[in-house]
Coordinates of N, CA and C in Angstrom, one line a residue:
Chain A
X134 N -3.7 -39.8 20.8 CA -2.3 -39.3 20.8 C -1.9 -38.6 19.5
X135 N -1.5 -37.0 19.8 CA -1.0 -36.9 18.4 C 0.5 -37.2 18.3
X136 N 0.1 -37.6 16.2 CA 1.2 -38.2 15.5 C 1.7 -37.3 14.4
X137 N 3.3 -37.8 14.0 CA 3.6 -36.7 12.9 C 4.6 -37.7 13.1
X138 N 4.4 -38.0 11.4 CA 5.2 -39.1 11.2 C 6.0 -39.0 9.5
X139 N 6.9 -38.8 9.0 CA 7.6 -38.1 8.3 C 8.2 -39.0 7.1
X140 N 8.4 -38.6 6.2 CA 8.8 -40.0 4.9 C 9.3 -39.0 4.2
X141 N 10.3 -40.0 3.2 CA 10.7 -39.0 1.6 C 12.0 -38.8 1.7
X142 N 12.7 -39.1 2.6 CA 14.4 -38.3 2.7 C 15.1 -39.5 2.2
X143 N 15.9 -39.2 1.8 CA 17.0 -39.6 1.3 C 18.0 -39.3 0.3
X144 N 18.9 -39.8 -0.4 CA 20.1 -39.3 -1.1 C 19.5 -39.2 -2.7
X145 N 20.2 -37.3 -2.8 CA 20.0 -36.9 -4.2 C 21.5 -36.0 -4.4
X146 N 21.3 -36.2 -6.2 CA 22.6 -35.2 -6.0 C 22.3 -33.6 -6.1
X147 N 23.3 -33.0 -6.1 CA 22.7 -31.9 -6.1 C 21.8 -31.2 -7.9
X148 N 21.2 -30.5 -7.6 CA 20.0 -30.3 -8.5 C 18.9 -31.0 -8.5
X149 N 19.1 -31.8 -7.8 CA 18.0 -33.0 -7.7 C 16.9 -32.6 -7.0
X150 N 15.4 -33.2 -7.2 CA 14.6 -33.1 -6.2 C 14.1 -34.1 -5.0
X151 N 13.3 -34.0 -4.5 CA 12.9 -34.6 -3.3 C 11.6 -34.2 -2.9
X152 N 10.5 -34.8 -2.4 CA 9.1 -34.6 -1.8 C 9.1 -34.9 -0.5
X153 N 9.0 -34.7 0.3 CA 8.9 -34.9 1.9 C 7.1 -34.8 1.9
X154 N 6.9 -36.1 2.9 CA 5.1 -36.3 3.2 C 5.1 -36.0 4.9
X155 N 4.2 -35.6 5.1 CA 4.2 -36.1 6.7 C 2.8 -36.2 7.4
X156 N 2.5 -37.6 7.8 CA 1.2 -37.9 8.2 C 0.9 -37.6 9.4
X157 N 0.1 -37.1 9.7 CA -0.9 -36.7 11.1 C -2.0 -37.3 11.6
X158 N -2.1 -37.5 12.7 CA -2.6 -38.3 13.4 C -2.9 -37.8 14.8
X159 N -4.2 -38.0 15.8 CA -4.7 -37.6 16.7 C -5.3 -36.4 16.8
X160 N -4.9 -35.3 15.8 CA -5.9 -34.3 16.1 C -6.4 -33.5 14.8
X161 N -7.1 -32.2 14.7 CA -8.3 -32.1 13.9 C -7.1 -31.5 12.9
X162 N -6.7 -32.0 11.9 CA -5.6 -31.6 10.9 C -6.0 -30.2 10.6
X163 N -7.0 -30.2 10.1 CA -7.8 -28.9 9.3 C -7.4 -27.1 10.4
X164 N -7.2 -27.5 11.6 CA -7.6 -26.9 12.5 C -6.0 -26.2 12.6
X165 N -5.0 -26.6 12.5 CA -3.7 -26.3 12.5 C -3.1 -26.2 12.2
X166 N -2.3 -25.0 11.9 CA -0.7 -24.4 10.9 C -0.1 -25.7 11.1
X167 N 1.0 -25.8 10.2 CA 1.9 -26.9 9.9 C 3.3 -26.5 9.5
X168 N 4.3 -27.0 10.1 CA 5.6 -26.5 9.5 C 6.5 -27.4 9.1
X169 N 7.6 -27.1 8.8 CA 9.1 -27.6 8.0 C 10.1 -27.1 8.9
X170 N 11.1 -27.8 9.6 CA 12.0 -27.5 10.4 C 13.2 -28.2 10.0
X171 N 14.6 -28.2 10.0 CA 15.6 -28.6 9.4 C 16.6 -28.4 10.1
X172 N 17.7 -29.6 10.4 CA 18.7 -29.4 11.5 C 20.3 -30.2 10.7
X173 N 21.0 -29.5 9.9 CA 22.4 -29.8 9.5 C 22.6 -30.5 10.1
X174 N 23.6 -31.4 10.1 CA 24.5 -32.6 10.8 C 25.3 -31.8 11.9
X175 N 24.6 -31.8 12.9 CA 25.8 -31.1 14.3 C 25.5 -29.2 14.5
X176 N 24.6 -28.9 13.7 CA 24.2 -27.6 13.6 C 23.1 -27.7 14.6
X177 N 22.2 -26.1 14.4 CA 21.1 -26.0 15.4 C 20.0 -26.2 14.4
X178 N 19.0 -25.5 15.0 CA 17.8 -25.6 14.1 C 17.3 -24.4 13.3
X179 N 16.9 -25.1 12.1 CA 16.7 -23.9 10.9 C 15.4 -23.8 10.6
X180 N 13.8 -22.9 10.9 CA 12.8 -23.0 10.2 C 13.1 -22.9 8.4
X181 N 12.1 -23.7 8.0 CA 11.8 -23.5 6.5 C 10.9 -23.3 5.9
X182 N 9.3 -23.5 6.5 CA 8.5 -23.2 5.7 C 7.5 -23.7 6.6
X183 N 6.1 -22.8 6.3 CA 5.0 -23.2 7.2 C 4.0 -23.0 6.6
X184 N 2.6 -23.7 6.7 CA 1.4 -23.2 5.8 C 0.0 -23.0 6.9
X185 N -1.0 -22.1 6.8 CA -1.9 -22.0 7.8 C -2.8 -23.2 7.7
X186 N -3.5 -23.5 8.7 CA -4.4 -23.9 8.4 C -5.8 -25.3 6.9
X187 N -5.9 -23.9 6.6 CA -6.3 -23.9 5.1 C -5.7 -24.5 3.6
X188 N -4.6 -24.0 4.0 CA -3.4 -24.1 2.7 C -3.3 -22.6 2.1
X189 N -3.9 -21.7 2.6 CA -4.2 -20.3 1.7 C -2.7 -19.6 1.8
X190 N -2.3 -19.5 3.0 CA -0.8 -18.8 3.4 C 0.3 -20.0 3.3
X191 N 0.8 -19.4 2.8 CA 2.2 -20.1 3.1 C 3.8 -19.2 3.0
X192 N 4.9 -19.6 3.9 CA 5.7 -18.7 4.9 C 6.8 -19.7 4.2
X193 N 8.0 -19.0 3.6 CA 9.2 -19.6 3.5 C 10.6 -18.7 3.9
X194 N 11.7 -19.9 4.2 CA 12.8 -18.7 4.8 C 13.4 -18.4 3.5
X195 N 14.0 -17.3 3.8 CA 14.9 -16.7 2.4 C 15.7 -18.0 1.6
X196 N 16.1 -18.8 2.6 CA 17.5 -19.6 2.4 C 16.4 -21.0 1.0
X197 N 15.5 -21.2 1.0 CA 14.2 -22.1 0.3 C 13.9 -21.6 -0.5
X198 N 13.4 -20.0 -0.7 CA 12.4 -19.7 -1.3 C 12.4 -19.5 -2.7
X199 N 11.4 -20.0 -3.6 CA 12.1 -20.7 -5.4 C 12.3 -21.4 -5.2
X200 N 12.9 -22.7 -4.2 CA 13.1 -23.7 -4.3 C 12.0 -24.6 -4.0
X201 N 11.6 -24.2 -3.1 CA 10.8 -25.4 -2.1 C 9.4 -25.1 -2.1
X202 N 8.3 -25.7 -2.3 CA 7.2 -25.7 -2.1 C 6.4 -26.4 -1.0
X203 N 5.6 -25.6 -0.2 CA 4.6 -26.2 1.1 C 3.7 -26.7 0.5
X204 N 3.1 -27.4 0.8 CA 0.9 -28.1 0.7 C 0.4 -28.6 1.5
X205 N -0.5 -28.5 1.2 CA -1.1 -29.8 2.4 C -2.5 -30.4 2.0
X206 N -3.0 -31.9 2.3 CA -3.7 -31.9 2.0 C -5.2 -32.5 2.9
X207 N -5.9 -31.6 3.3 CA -6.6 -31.9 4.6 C -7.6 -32.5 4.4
X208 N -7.8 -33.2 3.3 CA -9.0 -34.8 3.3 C -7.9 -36.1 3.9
X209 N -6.8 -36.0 3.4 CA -5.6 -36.9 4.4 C -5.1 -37.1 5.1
X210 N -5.1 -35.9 5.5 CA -4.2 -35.3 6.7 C -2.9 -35.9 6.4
X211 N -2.0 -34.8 5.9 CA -1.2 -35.1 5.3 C -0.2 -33.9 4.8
X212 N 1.2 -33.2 5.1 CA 1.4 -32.1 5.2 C 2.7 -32.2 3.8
X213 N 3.0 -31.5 3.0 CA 4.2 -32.1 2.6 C 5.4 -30.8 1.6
X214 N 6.6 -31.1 1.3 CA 7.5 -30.1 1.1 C 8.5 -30.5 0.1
X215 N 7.7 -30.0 -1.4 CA 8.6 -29.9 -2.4 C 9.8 -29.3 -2.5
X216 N 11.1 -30.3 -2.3 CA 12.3 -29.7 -2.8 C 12.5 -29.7 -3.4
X217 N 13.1 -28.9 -4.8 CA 14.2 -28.4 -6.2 C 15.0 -27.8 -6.2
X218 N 15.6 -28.3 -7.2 CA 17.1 -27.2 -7.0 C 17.8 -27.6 -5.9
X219 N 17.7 -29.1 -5.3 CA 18.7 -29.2 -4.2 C 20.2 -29.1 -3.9
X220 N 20.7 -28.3 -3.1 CA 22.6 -28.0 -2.5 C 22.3 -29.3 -1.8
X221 N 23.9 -28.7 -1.5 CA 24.6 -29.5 -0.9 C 24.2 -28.9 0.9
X222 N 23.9 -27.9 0.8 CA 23.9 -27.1 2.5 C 22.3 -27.1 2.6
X223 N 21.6 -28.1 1.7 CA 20.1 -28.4 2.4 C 20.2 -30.3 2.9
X224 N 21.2 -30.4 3.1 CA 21.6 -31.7 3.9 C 21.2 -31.7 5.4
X225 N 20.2 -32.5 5.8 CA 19.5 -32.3 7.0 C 18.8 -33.0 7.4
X226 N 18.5 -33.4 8.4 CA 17.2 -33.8 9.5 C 16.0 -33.0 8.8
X227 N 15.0 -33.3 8.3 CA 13.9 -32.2 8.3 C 12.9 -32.9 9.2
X228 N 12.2 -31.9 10.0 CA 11.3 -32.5 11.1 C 9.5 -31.6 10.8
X229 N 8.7 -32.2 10.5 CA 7.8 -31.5 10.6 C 7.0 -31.4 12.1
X230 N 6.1 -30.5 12.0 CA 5.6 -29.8 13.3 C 4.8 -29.6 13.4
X231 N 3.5 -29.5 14.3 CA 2.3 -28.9 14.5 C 2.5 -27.6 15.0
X232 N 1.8 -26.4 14.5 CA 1.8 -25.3 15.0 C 0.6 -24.7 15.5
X233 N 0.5 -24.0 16.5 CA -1.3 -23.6 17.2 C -1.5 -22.5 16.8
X234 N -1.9 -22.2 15.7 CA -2.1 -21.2 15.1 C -3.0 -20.0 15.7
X235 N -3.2 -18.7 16.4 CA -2.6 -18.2 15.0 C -1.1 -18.0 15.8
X236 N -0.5 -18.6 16.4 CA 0.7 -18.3 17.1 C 1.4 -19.1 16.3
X237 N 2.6 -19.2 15.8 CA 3.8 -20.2 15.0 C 4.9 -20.7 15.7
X238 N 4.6 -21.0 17.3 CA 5.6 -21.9 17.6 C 5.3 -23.7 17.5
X239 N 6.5 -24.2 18.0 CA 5.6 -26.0 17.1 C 5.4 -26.6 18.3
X240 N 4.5 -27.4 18.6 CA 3.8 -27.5 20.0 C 4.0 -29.2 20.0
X241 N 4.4 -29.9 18.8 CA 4.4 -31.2 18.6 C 5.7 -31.5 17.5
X242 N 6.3 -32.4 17.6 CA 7.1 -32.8 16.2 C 7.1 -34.2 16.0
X243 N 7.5 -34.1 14.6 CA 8.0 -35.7 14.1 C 9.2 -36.3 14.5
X244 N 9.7 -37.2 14.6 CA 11.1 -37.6 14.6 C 11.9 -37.3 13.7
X245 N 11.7 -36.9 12.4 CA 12.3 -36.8 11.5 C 12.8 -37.4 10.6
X246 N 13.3 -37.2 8.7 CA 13.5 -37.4 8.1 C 14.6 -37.1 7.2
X247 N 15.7 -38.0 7.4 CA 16.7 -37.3 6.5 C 17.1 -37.2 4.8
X248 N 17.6 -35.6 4.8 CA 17.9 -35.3 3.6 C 19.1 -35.5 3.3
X249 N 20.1 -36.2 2.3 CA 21.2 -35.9 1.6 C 21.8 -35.8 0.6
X250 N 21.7 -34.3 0.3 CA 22.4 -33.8 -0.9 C 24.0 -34.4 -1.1
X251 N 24.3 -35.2 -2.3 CA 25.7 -35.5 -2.8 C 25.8 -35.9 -3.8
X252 N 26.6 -35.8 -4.8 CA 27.2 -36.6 -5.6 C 27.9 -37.9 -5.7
Chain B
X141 N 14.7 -9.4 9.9 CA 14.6 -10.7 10.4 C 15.1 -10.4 11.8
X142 N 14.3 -11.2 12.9 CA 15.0 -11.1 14.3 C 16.2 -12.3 14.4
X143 N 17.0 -11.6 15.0 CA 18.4 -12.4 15.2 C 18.2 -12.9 16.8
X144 N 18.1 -14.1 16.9 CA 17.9 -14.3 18.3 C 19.5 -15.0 18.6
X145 N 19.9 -14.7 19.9 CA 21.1 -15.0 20.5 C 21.3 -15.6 21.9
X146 N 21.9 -17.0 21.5 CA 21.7 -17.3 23.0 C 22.5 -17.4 24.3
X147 N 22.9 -17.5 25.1 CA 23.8 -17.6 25.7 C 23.9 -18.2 27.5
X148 N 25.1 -19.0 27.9 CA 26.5 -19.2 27.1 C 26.1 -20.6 26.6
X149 N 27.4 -20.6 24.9 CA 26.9 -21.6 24.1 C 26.7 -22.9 25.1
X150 N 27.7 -23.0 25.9 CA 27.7 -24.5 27.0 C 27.8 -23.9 28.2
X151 N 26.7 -24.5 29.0 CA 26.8 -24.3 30.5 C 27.2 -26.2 31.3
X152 N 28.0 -25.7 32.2 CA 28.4 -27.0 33.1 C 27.6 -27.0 34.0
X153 N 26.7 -27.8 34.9 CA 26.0 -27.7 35.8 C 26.1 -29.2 36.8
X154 N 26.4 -28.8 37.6 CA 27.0 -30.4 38.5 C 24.6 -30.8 38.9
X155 N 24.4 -31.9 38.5 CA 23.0 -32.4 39.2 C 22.6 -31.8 40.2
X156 N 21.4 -31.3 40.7 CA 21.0 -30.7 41.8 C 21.0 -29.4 41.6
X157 N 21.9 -28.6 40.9 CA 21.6 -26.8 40.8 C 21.0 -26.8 40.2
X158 N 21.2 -25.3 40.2 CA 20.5 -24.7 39.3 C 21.1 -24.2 38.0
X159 N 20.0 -24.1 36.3 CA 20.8 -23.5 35.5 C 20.2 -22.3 34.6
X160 N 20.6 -21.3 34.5 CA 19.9 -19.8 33.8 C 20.5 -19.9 32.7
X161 N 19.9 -19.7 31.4 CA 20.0 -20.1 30.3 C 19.2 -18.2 29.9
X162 N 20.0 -17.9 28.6 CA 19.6 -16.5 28.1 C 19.3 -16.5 26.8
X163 N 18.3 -16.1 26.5 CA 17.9 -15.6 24.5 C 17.9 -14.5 24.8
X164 N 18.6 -13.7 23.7 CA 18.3 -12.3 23.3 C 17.7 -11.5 21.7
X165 N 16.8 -11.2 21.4 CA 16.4 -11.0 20.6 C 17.1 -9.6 19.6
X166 N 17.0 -9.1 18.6 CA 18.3 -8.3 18.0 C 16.9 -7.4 18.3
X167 N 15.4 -6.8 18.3 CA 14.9 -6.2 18.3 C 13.4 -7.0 18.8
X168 N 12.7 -5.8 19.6 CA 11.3 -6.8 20.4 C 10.7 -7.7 19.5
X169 N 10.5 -9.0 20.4 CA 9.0 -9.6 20.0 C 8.5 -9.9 21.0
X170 N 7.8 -9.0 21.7 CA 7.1 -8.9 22.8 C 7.3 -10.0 23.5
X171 N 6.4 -10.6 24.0 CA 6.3 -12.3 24.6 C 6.1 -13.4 23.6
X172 N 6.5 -13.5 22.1 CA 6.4 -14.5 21.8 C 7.6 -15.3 21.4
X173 N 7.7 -15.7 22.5 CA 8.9 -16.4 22.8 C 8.8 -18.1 22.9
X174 N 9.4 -19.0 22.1 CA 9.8 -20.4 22.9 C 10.5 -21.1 23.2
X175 N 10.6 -21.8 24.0 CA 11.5 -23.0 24.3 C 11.6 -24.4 24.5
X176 N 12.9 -24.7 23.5 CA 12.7 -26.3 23.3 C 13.8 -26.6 23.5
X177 N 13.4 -28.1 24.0 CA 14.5 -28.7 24.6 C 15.2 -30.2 23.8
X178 N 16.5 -30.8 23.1 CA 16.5 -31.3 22.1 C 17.6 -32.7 22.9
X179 N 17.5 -33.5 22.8 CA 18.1 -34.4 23.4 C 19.1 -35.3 22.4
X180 N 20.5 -35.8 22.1 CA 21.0 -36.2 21.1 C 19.9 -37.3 20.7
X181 N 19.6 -37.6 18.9 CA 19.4 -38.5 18.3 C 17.5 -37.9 18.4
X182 N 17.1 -36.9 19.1 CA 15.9 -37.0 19.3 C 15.5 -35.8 18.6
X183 N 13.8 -35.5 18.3 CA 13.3 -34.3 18.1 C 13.2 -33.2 18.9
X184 N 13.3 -31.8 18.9 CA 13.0 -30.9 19.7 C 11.9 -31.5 20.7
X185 N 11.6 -31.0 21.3 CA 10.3 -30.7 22.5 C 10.3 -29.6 22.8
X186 N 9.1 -29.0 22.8 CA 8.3 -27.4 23.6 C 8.1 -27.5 25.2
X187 N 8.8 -26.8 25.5 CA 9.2 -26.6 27.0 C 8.3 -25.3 27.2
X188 N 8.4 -24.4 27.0 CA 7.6 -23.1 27.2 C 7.5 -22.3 26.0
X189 N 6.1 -21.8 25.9 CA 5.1 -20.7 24.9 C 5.0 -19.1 25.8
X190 N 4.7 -18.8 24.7 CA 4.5 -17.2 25.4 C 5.6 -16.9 26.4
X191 N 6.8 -17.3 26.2 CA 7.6 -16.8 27.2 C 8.0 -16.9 28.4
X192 N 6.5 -17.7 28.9 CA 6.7 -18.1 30.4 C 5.6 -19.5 31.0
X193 N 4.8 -19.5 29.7 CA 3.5 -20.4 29.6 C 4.4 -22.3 29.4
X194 N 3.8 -22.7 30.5 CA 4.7 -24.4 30.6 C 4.1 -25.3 29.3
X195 N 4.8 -26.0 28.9 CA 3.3 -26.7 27.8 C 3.1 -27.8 28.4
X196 N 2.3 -28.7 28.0 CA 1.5 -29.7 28.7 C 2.4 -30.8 28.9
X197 N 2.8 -31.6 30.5 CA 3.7 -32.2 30.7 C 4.6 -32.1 31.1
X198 N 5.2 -30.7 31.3 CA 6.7 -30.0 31.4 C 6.4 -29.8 33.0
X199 N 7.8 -30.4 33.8 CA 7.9 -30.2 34.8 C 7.7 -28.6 35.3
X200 N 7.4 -28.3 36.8 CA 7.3 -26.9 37.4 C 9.0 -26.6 37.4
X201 N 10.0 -27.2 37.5 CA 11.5 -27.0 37.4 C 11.6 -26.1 36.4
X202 N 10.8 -26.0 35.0 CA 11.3 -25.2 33.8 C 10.7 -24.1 34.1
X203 N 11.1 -22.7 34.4 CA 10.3 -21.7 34.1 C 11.0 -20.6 33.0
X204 N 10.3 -19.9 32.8 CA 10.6 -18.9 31.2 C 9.7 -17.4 32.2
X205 N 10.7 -16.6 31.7 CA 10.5 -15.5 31.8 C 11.0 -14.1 30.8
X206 N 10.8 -12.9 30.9 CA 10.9 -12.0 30.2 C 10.0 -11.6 29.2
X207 N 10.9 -10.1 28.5 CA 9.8 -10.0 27.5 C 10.3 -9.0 26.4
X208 N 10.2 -8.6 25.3 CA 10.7 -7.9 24.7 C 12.2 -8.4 24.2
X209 N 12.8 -8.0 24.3 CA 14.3 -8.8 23.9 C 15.4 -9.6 24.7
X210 N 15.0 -9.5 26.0 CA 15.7 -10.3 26.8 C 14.5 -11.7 27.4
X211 N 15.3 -12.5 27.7 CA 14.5 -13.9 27.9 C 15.2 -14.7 28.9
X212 N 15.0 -15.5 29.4 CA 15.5 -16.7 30.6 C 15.1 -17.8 30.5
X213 N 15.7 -19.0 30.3 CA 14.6 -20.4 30.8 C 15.8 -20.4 32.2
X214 N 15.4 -21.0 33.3 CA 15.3 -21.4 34.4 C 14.7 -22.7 34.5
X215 N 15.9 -23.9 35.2 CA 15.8 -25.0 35.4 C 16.3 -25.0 36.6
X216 N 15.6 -24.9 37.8 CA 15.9 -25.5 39.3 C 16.3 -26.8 39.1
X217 N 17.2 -27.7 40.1 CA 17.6 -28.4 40.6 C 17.1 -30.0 39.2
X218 N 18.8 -29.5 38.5 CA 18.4 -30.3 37.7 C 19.1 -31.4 37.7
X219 N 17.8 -32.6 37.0 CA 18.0 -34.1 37.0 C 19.0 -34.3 35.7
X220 N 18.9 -35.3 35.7 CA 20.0 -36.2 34.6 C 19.2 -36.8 33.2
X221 N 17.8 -36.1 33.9 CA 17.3 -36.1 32.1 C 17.3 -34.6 31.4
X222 N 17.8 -33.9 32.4 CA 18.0 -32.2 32.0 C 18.8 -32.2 30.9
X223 N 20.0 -32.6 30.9 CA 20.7 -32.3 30.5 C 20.9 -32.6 28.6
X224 N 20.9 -31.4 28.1 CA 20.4 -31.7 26.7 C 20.8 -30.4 26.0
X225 N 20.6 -30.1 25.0 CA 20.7 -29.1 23.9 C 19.1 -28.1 24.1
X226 N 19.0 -26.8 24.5 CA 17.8 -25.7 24.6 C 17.9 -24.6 23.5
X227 N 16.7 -24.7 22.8 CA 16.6 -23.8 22.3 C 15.6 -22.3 22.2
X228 N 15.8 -21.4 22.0 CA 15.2 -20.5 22.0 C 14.2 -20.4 20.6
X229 N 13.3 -20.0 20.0 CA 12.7 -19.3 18.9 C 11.5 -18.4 18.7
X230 N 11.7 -17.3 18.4 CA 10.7 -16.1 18.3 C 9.6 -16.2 17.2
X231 N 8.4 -16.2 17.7 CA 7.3 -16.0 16.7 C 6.7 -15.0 16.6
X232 N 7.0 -13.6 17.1 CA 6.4 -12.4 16.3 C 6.4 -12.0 15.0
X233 N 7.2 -12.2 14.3 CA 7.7 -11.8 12.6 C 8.1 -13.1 11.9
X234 N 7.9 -13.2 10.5 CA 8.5 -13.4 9.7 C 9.8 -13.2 9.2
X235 N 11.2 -13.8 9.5 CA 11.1 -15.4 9.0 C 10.6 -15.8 10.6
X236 N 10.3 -17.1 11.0 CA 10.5 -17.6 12.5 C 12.3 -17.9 12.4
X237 N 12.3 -17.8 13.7 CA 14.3 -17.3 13.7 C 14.3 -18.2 15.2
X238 N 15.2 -19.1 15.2 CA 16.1 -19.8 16.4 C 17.2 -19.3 17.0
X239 N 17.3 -19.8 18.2 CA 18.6 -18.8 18.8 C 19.6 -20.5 18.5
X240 N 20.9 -20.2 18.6 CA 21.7 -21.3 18.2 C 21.9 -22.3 19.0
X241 N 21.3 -22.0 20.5 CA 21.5 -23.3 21.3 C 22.0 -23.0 22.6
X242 N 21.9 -23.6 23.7 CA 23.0 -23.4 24.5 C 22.9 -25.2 25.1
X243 N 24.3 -26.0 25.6 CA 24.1 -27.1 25.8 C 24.5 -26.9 27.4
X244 N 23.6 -27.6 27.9 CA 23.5 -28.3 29.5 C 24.3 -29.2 29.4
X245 N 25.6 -29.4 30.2 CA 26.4 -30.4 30.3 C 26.6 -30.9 31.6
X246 N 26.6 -31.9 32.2 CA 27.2 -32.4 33.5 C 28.7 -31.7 34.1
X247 N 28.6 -31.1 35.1 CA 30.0 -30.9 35.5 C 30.7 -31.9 36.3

């Protein structure tokens, strides 16, 4: 069965950082884009970042970018999302996701991990 | 950036109908279209790829159609686990872009 299982959220203030991990489980890690998805409190859903395969590409939205960093690390299987520089409007659910590359929609997700930015 | 748009934000649907659900794209992305379906407290789910392609599990009740900038999901005769938050999102271009939702509500 695949898994995607998500850690790292919790309360910073703003400026602050955060690491988000997310472990995989049931299928060939190596073999599959990976992404970052994020959902405000009562909002929809916001992509944020995605990496191929490999680790070679990596894809951020404008609203992240300089801030946030993708990796991955495929002897672990293990996907994860440097945040810096954290606002207050990166307060969120972040959900990581399997993607079937070379197509980028997410075919699997985690439950998710919350972020909150405050003072 | 593609602006996807969905429409209407809330649809009422009494159990048993039917409900047509719309994404509109601000410019083509051919068929690479999906659909997810988000239940309160829960994660998304993938309902349909390529625009019209079921993913593994997904009842024959969900169908997806279209192509280019206009889109459909289609839920025949729907149950009481239907009812939820749908989303749209396009994967032809960079950034990947979501449509804002439309909620299935009980009438």
């Amino acid at each position: 069965e695949v898994q995607l299982l998500e850690s790292g959220g919790g309360l910073v203030q703003p400026g602050g950082s955060l690491r988000l991990s997310c472990a995989a489980s049931g299928f060939t890690f190596t073999n599959y884009a990976m992404g970052w998805v994020r959902q405000a409190p009562g909002k929809g859903l916001e992509w944020v970042s995605a990496i191929s395969g490999s680790g070679g590409n990596t894809y951020y939205a404008d609203s992240v970018m300089g801030r946030f960093t993708i990796s991955r690390d495929n002897s672990r299987n293990m996907l994860f999302l440097q945040m810096n520089s954290l606002r207050a409007e990166d307060t969120a659910v972040h959900y990581c996701a399997k993607i079937p590359h070379p197509s980028y929609y997410m075919d699997v997700w985690g439950k998710g991990t919350t972020v909150t930015v405050s003072s | 950036e593609r602006v996807m748009t969905q429409s209407p934000a809330t649809l009422s649907v009494s159990p048993g109908e039917r409900a047509t659900l719309s994404c509109r794209a601000s410019q083509s992305v051919n068929s690479d279209l999906a659909w997810y379906q988000q239940k309160p407290g829960q994660a998304p789910r993938l309902l349909i790829y390529f625009a019209s392609t079921r993913a593994t599990g997904i009842p024959a009740r969900f169908s997806g159609s279209g192509s280019g900038t206009e889109f459909t999901l289609t839920i025949t005769s729907l149950q009481s686990e239907d009812f939820a938050v749908y989303y749209c999102q396009q994967y032809n271009n960079w950034p990947l872009t979501f449509g804002g939702g439309t909620k299935v509500e009980i009438k």
